[in-house]
Amino acid sequence: MRFFSIASGSKGNCICIESGGVAVLIDAGVPSRRTVEALRCAGIAPDSVRGIFITHEHSDHVKCLPYVVRATKAPVFANMNTINALNLRAASDGCAFYELPTGREADMGELSLRSFRTSHDAAESVGYVVTDGRTRLAVCTDTGRMTKEAADAISGCRLVYIESNHDEEMLISGSYPAYLKDRILSSRGHLSNAESACYCRAFAESGAEHFILAHLSEENNTPELALSTVGGILAVGGVTVGKDCTLEAAGQHEPSRVYEI
Ligand SMILES: [Zn+2]
Ligand SMILES: [Zn+2]
């Protein structure tokens, strides 16, 4: 199974997972030209994409959906609350939506995807666990806290793509208006570096070997700060980055390396 992030953050999100010649995308917030270019760089033809799975309806996750659908001809999967919350224009733009109830599994060739509920200010936001039958990976961003459902689903995954949105001190002392700070810090907002670090430590104990920190704020975080916070807390737990696990921050605008797990 291969995994890479095409872009991550408030400007646009898209992830690709491929196994046995079948690929899926999670979210479609990156222009189709960049999405297709990133797929091609990984040796994946656009028509290998058999499904686009949506985490929630916020624009950084779906704004390019009609264009990515046009480029890949792939159907779109989401739970009904998310489908209803999505801009109707997307449907009229040729997107074929299929309901995937939260917690139900979808099979795409060798890949199976199952969603789990996250805690975010959206209609029914989810993350995904993906398996090729041999190993599992998890995608969990845009969540103000780790739900028990999410933690249980992610436990035992070899690769964990997890939100590390902000440094709390940078956010609190920064220039964002109070309502926005409150929203980000709330249980339906985004995970901080320190929160993400604690979860990474727990997931490392359950077998995670690759951590990719995602959805970093450009205003209230830096890749160096996120990596040092998470790396530091992993070290306290006896997990050494580079020896026991890998740790990377997903780029805002450029693809991550391709993981083969
Ligand atoms: Zn987002
Ligand atoms: Zn969001």
CSV table of C-alpha atoms and ligand atoms in Angstrom, one decimal:
chain,number,residue,atom,x,y,z
A,1,MET,CA,0.0,0.0,0.0
A,2,ARG,CA,1.4,3.4,-0.9
A,3,PHE,CA,0.4,6.7,0.8
A,4,PHE,CA,1.2,10.3,0.1
A,5,SER,CA,-0.2,13.7,0.9
A,6,ILE,CA,-0.7,16.0,-2.1
A,7,ALA,CA,-1.2,19.1,0.1
A,8,SER,CA,-2.3,19.8,3.6
A,9,GLY,CA,-3.7,22.8,5.5
A,10,SER,CA,-6.3,25.6,5.3
A,11,LYS,CA,-5.4,26.3,1.6
A,12,GLY,CA,-6.3,22.8,0.4
A,13,ASN,CA,-6.2,19.1,1.4
A,14,CYS,CA,-5.8,16.0,-0.7
A,15,ILE,CA,-4.4,12.6,0.1
A,16,CYS,CA,-3.7,9.6,-2.2
A,17,ILE,CA,-3.6,5.9,-1.3
A,18,GLU,CA,-2.8,3.2,-3.8
A,19,SER,CA,-2.5,-0.6,-3.9
A,20,GLY,CA,-2.5,-3.1,-6.7
A,21,GLY,CA,-3.2,-0.4,-9.3
A,22,VAL,CA,-6.3,1.0,-7.6
A,23,ALA,CA,-6.1,4.4,-6.0
A,24,VAL,CA,-8.4,6.5,-3.8
A,25,LEU,CA,-8.3,10.1,-2.8
A,26,ILE,CA,-9.3,11.5,0.5
A,27,ASP,CA,-10.7,15.0,0.0
A,28,ALA,CA,-10.4,17.2,-3.1
A,29,GLY,CA,-9.2,20.7,-2.0
A,30,VAL,CA,-6.3,20.9,-4.4
A,31,PRO,CA,-6.7,22.1,-8.0
A,32,SER,CA,-7.1,19.2,-10.4
A,33,ARG,CA,-3.9,20.1,-12.4
A,34,ARG,CA,-1.8,19.9,-9.2
A,35,THR,CA,-3.6,16.8,-8.1
A,36,VAL,CA,-3.1,15.0,-11.4
A,37,GLU,CA,0.5,16.1,-11.6
A,38,ALA,CA,1.2,14.7,-8.1
A,39,LEU,CA,-0.5,11.4,-9.1
A,40,ARG,CA,1.6,11.2,-12.2
A,41,CYS,CA,4.8,11.8,-10.3
A,42,ALA,CA,3.9,8.8,-8.2
A,43,GLY,CA,3.2,6.8,-11.4
A,44,ILE,CA,-0.6,6.8,-10.8
A,45,ALA,CA,-2.8,7.5,-13.8
A,46,PRO,CA,-5.9,9.6,-13.1
A,47,ASP,CA,-8.2,6.9,-14.2
A,48,SER,CA,-6.8,4.6,-11.5
A,49,VAL,CA,-8.6,6.7,-9.0
A,50,ARG,CA,-11.8,4.7,-8.2
A,51,GLY,CA,-13.2,6.9,-5.4
A,52,ILE,CA,-12.9,10.2,-3.7
A,53,PHE,CA,-13.7,10.0,0.0
A,54,ILE,CA,-14.8,13.2,1.7
A,55,THR,CA,-14.0,14.0,5.4
A,56,HIS,CA,-16.3,17.0,5.7
A,57,GLU,CA,-17.7,19.9,3.7
A,58,HIS,CA,-15.3,22.7,4.6
A,59,SER,CA,-14.0,24.4,1.5
A,60,ASP,CA,-10.3,23.5,2.1
A,61,HIS,CA,-11.4,19.9,1.6
A,62,VAL,CA,-13.9,20.1,-1.2
A,63,LYS,CA,-13.4,23.3,-3.2
A,64,CYS,CA,-11.9,21.5,-6.2
A,65,LEU,CA,-14.2,18.5,-6.1
A,66,PRO,CA,-16.0,19.0,-9.5
A,67,TYR,CA,-12.7,19.5,-11.3
A,68,VAL,CA,-11.0,16.5,-9.6
A,69,VAL,CA,-14.1,14.4,-10.5
A,70,ARG,CA,-13.8,15.6,-14.1
A,71,ALA,CA,-10.1,14.7,-14.2
A,72,THR,CA,-10.5,11.3,-12.6
A,73,LYS,CA,-14.1,10.3,-13.5
A,74,ALA,CA,-14.3,8.9,-9.9
A,75,PRO,CA,-17.4,8.6,-7.8
A,76,VAL,CA,-17.6,10.6,-4.5
A,77,PHE,CA,-18.3,8.9,-1.2
A,78,ALA,CA,-19.4,10.7,2.0
A,79,ASN,CA,-22.0,10.3,4.7
A,80,MET,CA,-25.5,11.7,4.0
A,81,ASN,CA,-25.1,14.7,6.3
A,82,THR,CA,-22.0,15.7,4.5
A,83,ILE,CA,-23.5,15.1,1.1
A,84,ASN,CA,-26.5,17.4,2.1
A,85,ALA,CA,-24.1,20.0,3.4
A,86,LEU,CA,-22.0,20.1,0.2
A,87,ASN,CA,-22.7,22.8,-2.2
A,88,LEU,CA,-25.4,21.7,-4.6
A,89,ARG,CA,-23.5,23.1,-7.4
A,90,ALA,CA,-21.0,20.3,-7.0
A,91,ALA,CA,-23.8,17.8,-7.8
A,92,SER,CA,-24.9,19.7,-10.9
A,93,ASP,CA,-21.2,19.9,-12.0
A,94,GLY,CA,-21.2,16.2,-12.7
A,95,CYS,CA,-20.2,14.7,-9.3
A,96,ALA,CA,-21.8,11.3,-8.6
A,97,PHE,CA,-22.4,11.0,-4.9
A,98,TYR,CA,-22.7,7.7,-3.0
A,99,GLU,CA,-23.6,7.5,0.6
A,100,LEU,CA,-21.1,5.9,2.9
A,101,PRO,CA,-22.6,5.8,6.4
A,102,THR,CA,-20.1,6.6,9.1
A,103,GLY,CA,-18.5,3.3,10.3
A,104,ARG,CA,-19.5,1.4,7.2
A,105,GLU,CA,-16.7,-0.1,5.0
A,106,ALA,CA,-16.2,0.5,1.3
A,107,ASP,CA,-14.1,-1.8,-0.8
A,108,MET,CA,-12.1,-0.5,-3.8
A,109,GLY,CA,-10.0,-3.3,-5.3
A,110,GLU,CA,-7.5,-4.4,-2.6
A,111,LEU,CA,-8.3,-1.3,-0.5
A,112,SER,CA,-11.0,-1.1,2.2
A,113,LEU,CA,-11.9,2.2,3.8
A,114,ARG,CA,-13.9,2.7,7.0
A,115,SER,CA,-14.8,6.1,8.4
A,116,PHE,CA,-14.9,7.1,12.0
A,117,ARG,CA,-16.4,10.2,13.6
A,118,THR,CA,-14.2,13.2,14.5
A,119,SER,CA,-15.1,16.2,16.5
A,120,HIS,CA,-15.4,19.3,14.3
A,121,ASP,CA,-17.8,22.1,13.5
A,122,ALA,CA,-19.1,20.4,10.4
A,123,ALA,CA,-22.3,18.4,9.6
A,124,GLU,CA,-20.8,15.0,10.3
A,125,SER,CA,-17.0,15.1,10.0
A,126,VAL,CA,-15.0,11.9,9.8
A,127,GLY,CA,-11.5,10.4,9.4
A,128,TYR,CA,-10.7,7.2,7.6
A,129,VAL,CA,-8.8,3.9,8.3
A,130,VAL,CA,-7.6,2.3,5.2
A,131,THR,CA,-6.3,-1.3,4.8
A,132,ASP,CA,-5.1,-3.5,2.0
A,133,GLY,CA,-5.8,-6.6,4.1
A,134,ARG,CA,-2.1,-6.7,5.3
A,135,THR,CA,-1.6,-3.4,7.0
A,136,ARG,CA,-3.6,-0.3,8.1
A,137,LEU,CA,-3.2,3.4,8.0
A,138,ALA,CA,-5.3,6.3,9.4
A,139,VAL,CA,-6.1,9.8,8.3
A,140,CYS,CA,-7.4,12.1,11.1
A,141,THR,CA,-7.5,15.8,10.7
A,142,ASP,CA,-9.9,18.6,11.6
A,143,THR,CA,-10.8,17.4,15.0
A,144,GLY,CA,-10.9,19.4,18.2
A,145,ARG,CA,-10.3,16.3,20.3
A,146,MET,CA,-9.7,12.7,19.7
A,147,THR,CA,-13.0,10.9,20.0
A,148,LYS,CA,-12.9,7.4,21.6
A,149,GLU,CA,-14.2,6.1,18.3
A,150,ALA,CA,-11.2,7.7,16.5
A,151,ALA,CA,-8.6,6.5,19.0
A,152,ASP,CA,-9.9,3.0,18.8
A,153,ALA,CA,-9.9,3.0,15.0
A,154,ILE,CA,-6.4,4.4,14.8
A,155,SER,CA,-4.9,2.1,17.4
A,156,GLY,CA,-2.8,-0.6,15.7
A,157,CYS,CA,-2.3,1.4,12.4
A,158,ARG,CA,1.2,1.4,11.0
A,159,LEU,CA,1.0,4.9,9.5
A,160,VAL,CA,-0.9,7.8,11.2
A,161,TYR,CA,-1.6,11.0,9.4
A,162,ILE,CA,-2.7,13.2,12.2
A,163,GLU,CA,-3.6,16.9,12.6
A,164,SER,CA,-1.0,19.1,14.4
A,165,ASN,CA,-2.7,22.4,13.7
A,166,HIS,CA,-1.3,25.0,16.1
A,167,ASP,CA,1.0,25.9,18.9
A,168,GLU,CA,-1.3,27.0,21.7
A,169,GLU,CA,0.9,29.9,22.8
A,170,MET,CA,1.3,31.2,19.2
A,171,LEU,CA,-2.5,31.0,18.7
A,172,ILE,CA,-3.4,32.7,22.0
A,173,SER,CA,-0.8,35.5,21.6
A,174,GLY,CA,-1.4,35.8,17.8
A,175,SER,CA,-3.5,38.2,15.7
A,176,TYR,CA,-6.6,36.0,15.2
A,177,PRO,CA,-9.8,37.6,16.4
A,178,ALA,CA,-11.1,36.1,19.7
A,179,TYR,CA,-14.0,34.2,18.2
A,180,LEU,CA,-11.6,32.4,15.8
A,181,LYS,CA,-9.2,31.6,18.6
A,182,ASP,CA,-12.1,30.2,20.6
A,183,ARG,CA,-13.3,28.1,17.6
A,184,ILE,CA,-9.9,26.6,17.0
A,185,LEU,CA,-9.3,25.8,20.7
A,186,SER,CA,-12.7,24.3,21.2
A,187,SER,CA,-13.5,20.6,21.2
A,188,ARG,CA,-14.9,21.0,17.7
A,189,GLY,CA,-11.9,22.9,16.3
A,190,HIS,CA,-8.4,21.7,15.7
A,191,LEU,CA,-5.7,19.6,17.5
A,192,SER,CA,-2.7,21.5,18.9
A,193,ASN,CA,0.9,20.2,18.6
A,194,ALA,CA,0.8,19.2,22.3
A,195,GLU,CA,-2.5,17.3,21.9
A,196,SER,CA,-1.3,15.6,18.8
A,197,ALA,CA,2.0,14.6,20.5
A,198,CYS,CA,0.2,12.9,23.3
A,199,TYR,CA,-1.9,10.8,20.8
A,200,CYS,CA,1.2,10.0,18.7
A,201,ARG,CA,2.8,8.7,21.9
A,202,ALA,CA,-0.2,6.4,22.5
A,203,PHE,CA,-0.4,5.3,18.9
A,204,ALA,CA,3.4,4.5,18.9
A,205,GLU,CA,2.7,2.1,21.8
A,206,SER,CA,0.1,0.4,19.7
A,207,GLY,CA,2.5,-0.1,16.8
A,208,ALA,CA,2.5,3.1,14.7
A,209,GLU,CA,5.8,3.4,12.8
A,210,HIS,CA,5.2,6.5,10.6
A,211,PHE,CA,3.7,9.8,11.8
A,212,ILE,CA,2.8,12.6,9.4
A,213,LEU,CA,1.8,15.8,11.0
A,214,ALA,CA,-0.9,17.5,9.0
A,215,HIS,CA,-3.1,20.6,8.7
A,216,LEU,CA,-0.4,22.9,10.2
A,217,SER,CA,-1.5,26.5,10.5
A,218,GLU,CA,0.6,28.9,8.6
A,219,GLU,CA,-0.1,31.6,11.1
A,220,ASN,CA,0.1,29.7,14.4
A,221,ASN,CA,2.6,27.0,13.8
A,222,THR,CA,5.8,26.1,12.0
A,223,PRO,CA,6.9,22.7,10.8
A,224,GLU,CA,10.0,22.9,13.1
A,225,LEU,CA,7.9,23.6,16.1
A,226,ALA,CA,5.3,20.9,15.4
A,227,LEU,CA,8.1,18.3,14.8
A,228,SER,CA,10.1,19.3,17.9
A,229,THR,CA,7.0,19.2,20.1
A,230,VAL,CA,5.8,15.8,18.9
A,231,GLY,CA,9.4,14.4,18.7
A,232,GLY,CA,10.0,15.6,22.3
A,233,ILE,CA,6.9,14.0,23.7
A,234,LEU,CA,7.6,10.7,21.8
A,235,ALA,CA,11.1,10.7,23.3
A,236,VAL,CA,9.8,11.1,26.8
A,237,GLY,CA,7.7,8.0,26.1
A,238,GLY,CA,10.9,6.1,25.0
A,239,VAL,CA,10.2,6.4,21.3
A,240,THR,CA,13.1,7.7,19.2
A,241,VAL,CA,12.4,9.4,15.9
A,242,GLY,CA,14.6,7.9,13.2
A,243,LYS,CA,15.0,4.6,15.1
A,244,ASP,CA,11.5,3.6,16.3
A,245,CYS,CA,9.5,5.7,13.9
A,246,THR,CA,9.6,8.3,11.2
A,247,LEU,CA,8.1,11.8,11.7
A,248,GLU,CA,7.4,14.3,9.0
A,249,ALA,CA,5.2,17.4,8.6
A,250,ALA,CA,3.0,17.3,5.5
A,251,GLY,CA,3.7,20.3,3.2
A,252,GLN,CA,1.0,23.0,2.8
A,253,HIS,CA,1.6,23.2,-0.9
A,254,GLU,CA,3.8,20.3,-2.0
A,255,PRO,CA,3.4,16.6,-1.8
A,256,SER,CA,4.9,14.5,0.9
A,257,ARG,CA,7.2,11.6,0.1
A,258,VAL,CA,5.5,8.4,-1.0
A,259,TYR,CA,5.3,5.9,1.9
A,260,GLU,CA,5.2,2.2,1.1
A,261,ILE,CA,3.9,0.3,4.0
B,1,ZN,ZN,-9.5,21.7,7.1
B,2,ZN,ZN,-12.6,21.7,8.7
